């Protein structure tokens, strides 16, 4: 089961997870041209080896360790992680569209500071 990045990454996006991932499956990295324009980072579900290193590295607890453990308010972002392929404009647009809809549909969560957002997940 892949690890999933969720909405506390929005507004944080510090790439601490990228620095500890042993297989470079989290994108975009800061050195990739896509970084500035992406709202959050995404984990490639087929490349993730479930090592767990990214979870404690994330300062805002944005990463869940499986699809099953991802709260219902964040389930839409599972698909965003799954479709995103760094450098592929079509899949990047699809992932960002999911994130945009998530932001628009969860004004309550977005009003919470990123560091406290995970605690508000339902
Ligand atoms: S669980 Fe391990 S392999 Fe998967 S994204 Fe996190 S650090 Fe990378
Ligand atoms: S460490 Fe957390 S907040 Fe930072 S980029 Fe990774 S998932 Fe996003």
PDB file of N, CA, C and O and ligand atoms in Angstrom, residues 1-5 17-26 42-45 47-55 57 63-65, ligand 1:
ATOM      1  N   UNK A   1       0.839  -1.189   0.000  1.00  0.00           N
ATOM      2  CA  UNK A   1       0.000   0.000   0.000  1.00  0.00           C
ATOM      3  C   UNK A   1       0.881   1.249   0.000  1.00  0.00           C
ATOM      4  O   UNK A   1       1.787   1.366   0.812  1.00  0.00           O
ATOM      5  N   UNK A   2       0.602   2.160  -0.903  1.00  0.00           N
ATOM      6  CA  UNK A   2       1.444   3.358  -0.973  1.00  0.00           C
ATOM      7  C   UNK A   2       1.151   4.328   0.167  1.00  0.00           C
ATOM      8  O   UNK A   2       0.077   4.305   0.757  1.00  0.00           O
ATOM      9  N   UNK A   3       2.125   5.174   0.425  1.00  0.00           N
ATOM     10  CA  UNK A   3       1.939   6.267   1.362  1.00  0.00           C
ATOM     11  C   UNK A   3       1.290   7.433   0.600  1.00  0.00           C
ATOM     12  O   UNK A   3       1.476   7.585  -0.608  1.00  0.00           O
ATOM     13  N   UNK A   4       0.524   8.250   1.347  1.00  0.00           N
ATOM     14  CA  UNK A   4      -0.308   9.281   0.730  1.00  0.00           C
ATOM     15  C   UNK A   4      -0.010  10.645   1.354  1.00  0.00           C
ATOM     16  O   UNK A   4      -0.082  10.793   2.578  1.00  0.00           O
ATOM     17  N   UNK A   5       0.273  11.632   0.528  1.00  0.00           N
ATOM     18  CA  UNK A   5       0.420  13.004   1.031  1.00  0.00           C
ATOM     19  C   UNK A   5      -0.950  13.679   0.998  1.00  0.00           C
ATOM     20  O   UNK A   5      -1.683  13.581   0.009  1.00  0.00           O
ATOM     21  N   UNK A  17      10.251  15.595   3.293  1.00  0.00           N
ATOM     22  CA  UNK A  17      10.035  14.184   2.941  1.00  0.00           C
ATOM     23  C   UNK A  17      10.935  13.762   1.783  1.00  0.00           C
ATOM     24  O   UNK A  17      11.470  12.646   1.765  1.00  0.00           O
ATOM     25  N   UNK A  18      11.106  14.646   0.827  1.00  0.00           N
ATOM     26  CA  UNK A  18      11.961  14.345  -0.327  1.00  0.00           C
ATOM     27  C   UNK A  18      13.376  14.018   0.137  1.00  0.00           C
ATOM     28  O   UNK A  18      14.016  13.092  -0.368  1.00  0.00           O
ATOM     29  N   UNK A  19      13.838  14.754   1.128  1.00  0.00           N
ATOM     30  CA  UNK A  19      15.219  14.595   1.584  1.00  0.00           C
ATOM     31  C   UNK A  19      15.481  13.230   2.210  1.00  0.00           C
ATOM     32  O   UNK A  19      16.626  12.774   2.233  1.00  0.00           O
ATOM     33  N   UNK A  20      14.441  12.578   2.720  1.00  0.00           N
ATOM     34  CA  UNK A  20      14.655  11.282   3.384  1.00  0.00           C
ATOM     35  C   UNK A  20      14.188  10.095   2.562  1.00  0.00           C
ATOM     36  O   UNK A  20      14.463   8.952   2.916  1.00  0.00           O
ATOM     37  N   UNK A  21      13.501  10.327   1.469  1.00  0.00           N
ATOM     38  CA  UNK A  21      12.971   9.208   0.681  1.00  0.00           C
ATOM     39  C   UNK A  21      14.117   8.496  -0.047  1.00  0.00           C
ATOM     40  O   UNK A  21      14.827   9.109  -0.836  1.00  0.00           O
ATOM     41  N   UNK A  22      14.270   7.187   0.189  1.00  0.00           N
ATOM     42  CA  UNK A  22      15.412   6.480  -0.395  1.00  0.00           C
ATOM     43  C   UNK A  22      15.259   6.152  -1.881  1.00  0.00           C
ATOM     44  O   UNK A  22      16.238   5.766  -2.519  1.00  0.00           O
ATOM     45  N   UNK A  23      14.042   6.301  -2.407  1.00  0.00           N
ATOM     46  CA  UNK A  23      13.838   5.903  -3.807  1.00  0.00           C
ATOM     47  C   UNK A  23      13.374   7.068  -4.688  1.00  0.00           C
ATOM     48  O   UNK A  23      12.967   6.850  -5.835  1.00  0.00           O
ATOM     49  N   UNK A  24      13.413   8.293  -4.164  1.00  0.00           N
ATOM     50  CA  UNK A  24      13.097   9.484  -4.961  1.00  0.00           C
ATOM     51  C   UNK A  24      11.730   9.367  -5.645  1.00  0.00           C
ATOM     52  O   UNK A  24      11.584   9.639  -6.833  1.00  0.00           O
ATOM     53  N   UNK A  25      10.734   8.957  -4.849  1.00  0.00           N
ATOM     54  CA  UNK A  25       9.395   8.786  -5.440  1.00  0.00           C
ATOM     55  C   UNK A  25       8.452   9.919  -5.055  1.00  0.00           C
ATOM     56  O   UNK A  25       7.249   9.825  -5.301  1.00  0.00           O
ATOM     57  N   UNK A  26       8.979  11.000  -4.427  1.00  0.00           N
ATOM     58  CA  UNK A  26       8.144  12.144  -4.043  1.00  0.00           C
ATOM     59  C   UNK A  26       8.526  13.327  -4.927  1.00  0.00           C
ATOM     60  O   UNK A  26       9.685  13.729  -4.986  1.00  0.00           O
ATOM     61  N   UNK A  42       3.529  14.996  -4.235  1.00  0.00           N
ATOM     62  CA  UNK A  42       2.806  13.750  -4.481  1.00  0.00           C
ATOM     63  C   UNK A  42       3.754  12.558  -4.388  1.00  0.00           C
ATOM     64  O   UNK A  42       4.906  12.646  -4.816  1.00  0.00           O
ATOM     65  N   UNK A  43       3.238  11.442  -3.891  1.00  0.00           N
ATOM     66  CA  UNK A  43       4.025  10.199  -3.816  1.00  0.00           C
ATOM     67  C   UNK A  43       3.576   9.259  -4.928  1.00  0.00           C
ATOM     68  O   UNK A  43       2.387   8.953  -5.060  1.00  0.00           O
ATOM     69  N   UNK A  44       4.530   8.804  -5.721  1.00  0.00           N
ATOM     70  CA  UNK A  44       4.234   7.838  -6.793  1.00  0.00           C
ATOM     71  C   UNK A  44       3.910   6.488  -6.135  1.00  0.00           C
ATOM     72  O   UNK A  44       4.789   5.882  -5.503  1.00  0.00           O
ATOM     73  N   UNK A  45       2.673   6.010  -6.293  1.00  0.00           N
ATOM     74  CA  UNK A  45       2.272   4.822  -5.535  1.00  0.00           C
ATOM     75  C   UNK A  45       2.973   3.539  -5.955  1.00  0.00           C
ATOM     76  O   UNK A  45       3.068   2.604  -5.154  1.00  0.00           O
ATOM     77  N   UNK A  47       6.172   3.447  -7.049  1.00  0.00           N
ATOM     78  CA  UNK A  47       7.600   3.535  -6.734  1.00  0.00           C
ATOM     79  C   UNK A  47       7.857   3.532  -5.231  1.00  0.00           C
ATOM     80  O   UNK A  47       8.949   3.182  -4.778  1.00  0.00           O
ATOM     81  N   UNK A  48       6.879   3.948  -4.448  1.00  0.00           N
ATOM     82  CA  UNK A  48       7.015   3.962  -2.985  1.00  0.00           C
ATOM     83  C   UNK A  48       7.247   2.540  -2.478  1.00  0.00           C
ATOM     84  O   UNK A  48       6.525   1.611  -2.857  1.00  0.00           O
ATOM     85  N   UNK A  49       8.274   2.371  -1.635  1.00  0.00           N
ATOM     86  CA  UNK A  49       8.585   1.035  -1.102  1.00  0.00           C
ATOM     87  C   UNK A  49       8.100   0.867   0.342  1.00  0.00           C
ATOM     88  O   UNK A  49       8.502  -0.078   1.041  1.00  0.00           O
ATOM     89  N   UNK A  50       7.246   1.776   0.789  1.00  0.00           N
ATOM     90  CA  UNK A  50       6.622   1.666   2.114  1.00  0.00           C
ATOM     91  C   UNK A  50       7.637   1.626   3.254  1.00  0.00           C
ATOM     92  O   UNK A  50       7.428   0.928   4.242  1.00  0.00           O
ATOM     93  N   UNK A  51       8.714   2.395   3.124  1.00  0.00           N
ATOM     94  CA  UNK A  51       9.753   2.350   4.168  1.00  0.00           C
ATOM     95  C   UNK A  51       9.354   3.140   5.398  1.00  0.00           C
ATOM     96  O   UNK A  51       9.859   2.899   6.485  1.00  0.00           O
ATOM     97  N   UNK A  52       8.475   4.142   5.219  1.00  0.00           N
ATOM     98  CA  UNK A  52       8.002   4.923   6.352  1.00  0.00           C
ATOM     99  C   UNK A  52       8.869   6.101   6.749  1.00  0.00           C
ATOM    100  O   UNK A  52       8.533   6.831   7.682  1.00  0.00           O
ATOM    101  N   UNK A  53       9.969   6.316   6.072  1.00  0.00           N
ATOM    102  CA  UNK A  53      10.889   7.380   6.483  1.00  0.00           C
ATOM    103  C   UNK A  53      10.284   8.772   6.382  1.00  0.00           C
ATOM    104  O   UNK A  53      10.636   9.674   7.150  1.00  0.00           O
ATOM    105  N   UNK A  54       9.371   8.975   5.451  1.00  0.00           N
ATOM    106  CA  UNK A  54       8.816  10.304   5.231  1.00  0.00           C
ATOM    107  C   UNK A  54       7.855  10.744   6.335  1.00  0.00           C
ATOM    108  O   UNK A  54       7.670  11.943   6.544  1.00  0.00           O
ATOM    109  N   UNK A  55       7.245   9.799   7.004  1.00  0.00           N
ATOM    110  CA  UNK A  55       6.192  10.157   7.965  1.00  0.00           C
ATOM    111  C   UNK A  55       6.729  11.010   9.117  1.00  0.00           C
ATOM    112  O   UNK A  55       6.227  12.114   9.359  1.00  0.00           O
ATOM    113  N   UNK A  57       9.408  12.649   9.171  1.00  0.00           N
ATOM    114  CA  UNK A  57      10.122  13.817   8.626  1.00  0.00           C
ATOM    115  C   UNK A  57       9.185  14.975   8.346  1.00  0.00           C
ATOM    116  O   UNK A  57       9.614  16.130   8.324  1.00  0.00           O
ATOM    117  N   UNK A  63       1.454  12.974   5.933  1.00  0.00           N
ATOM    118  CA  UNK A  63       1.585  11.709   5.197  1.00  0.00           C
ATOM    119  C   UNK A  63       0.965  10.557   5.970  1.00  0.00           C
ATOM    120  O   UNK A  63       1.326  10.288   7.126  1.00  0.00           O
ATOM    121  N   UNK A  64       0.036   9.868   5.317  1.00  0.00           N
ATOM    122  CA  UNK A  64      -0.581   8.664   5.883  1.00  0.00           C
ATOM    123  C   UNK A  64       0.067   7.434   5.259  1.00  0.00           C
ATOM    124  O   UNK A  64       0.548   7.465   4.128  1.00  0.00           O
ATOM    125  N   UNK A  65       0.065   6.330   6.026  1.00  0.00           N
ATOM    126  CA  UNK A  65       0.850   5.172   5.603  1.00  0.00           C
ATOM    127  C   UNK A  65       0.096   4.181   4.731  1.00  0.00           C
ATOM    128  O   UNK A  65       0.657   3.141   4.363  1.00  0.00           O
TER     129      UNK A  65
HETATM  130  S1  LIG B   1       7.320   5.520   2.552  1.00  0.00           S
HETATM  131 FE1  LIG B   1       9.530   5.576   2.028  1.00  0.00          FE
HETATM  132  S2  LIG B   1       9.577   5.139  -0.161  1.00  0.00           S
HETATM  133 FE2  LIG B   1       7.473   5.721   0.299  1.00  0.00          FE
HETATM  134  S3  LIG B   1       7.394   7.925  -0.069  1.00  0.00           S
HETATM  135 FE3  LIG B   1       7.853   7.655   2.097  1.00  0.00          FE
HETATM  136  S4  LIG B   1      10.102   7.749   2.214  1.00  0.00           S
HETATM  137 FE4  LIG B   1       9.563   7.372   0.048  1.00  0.00          FE
END
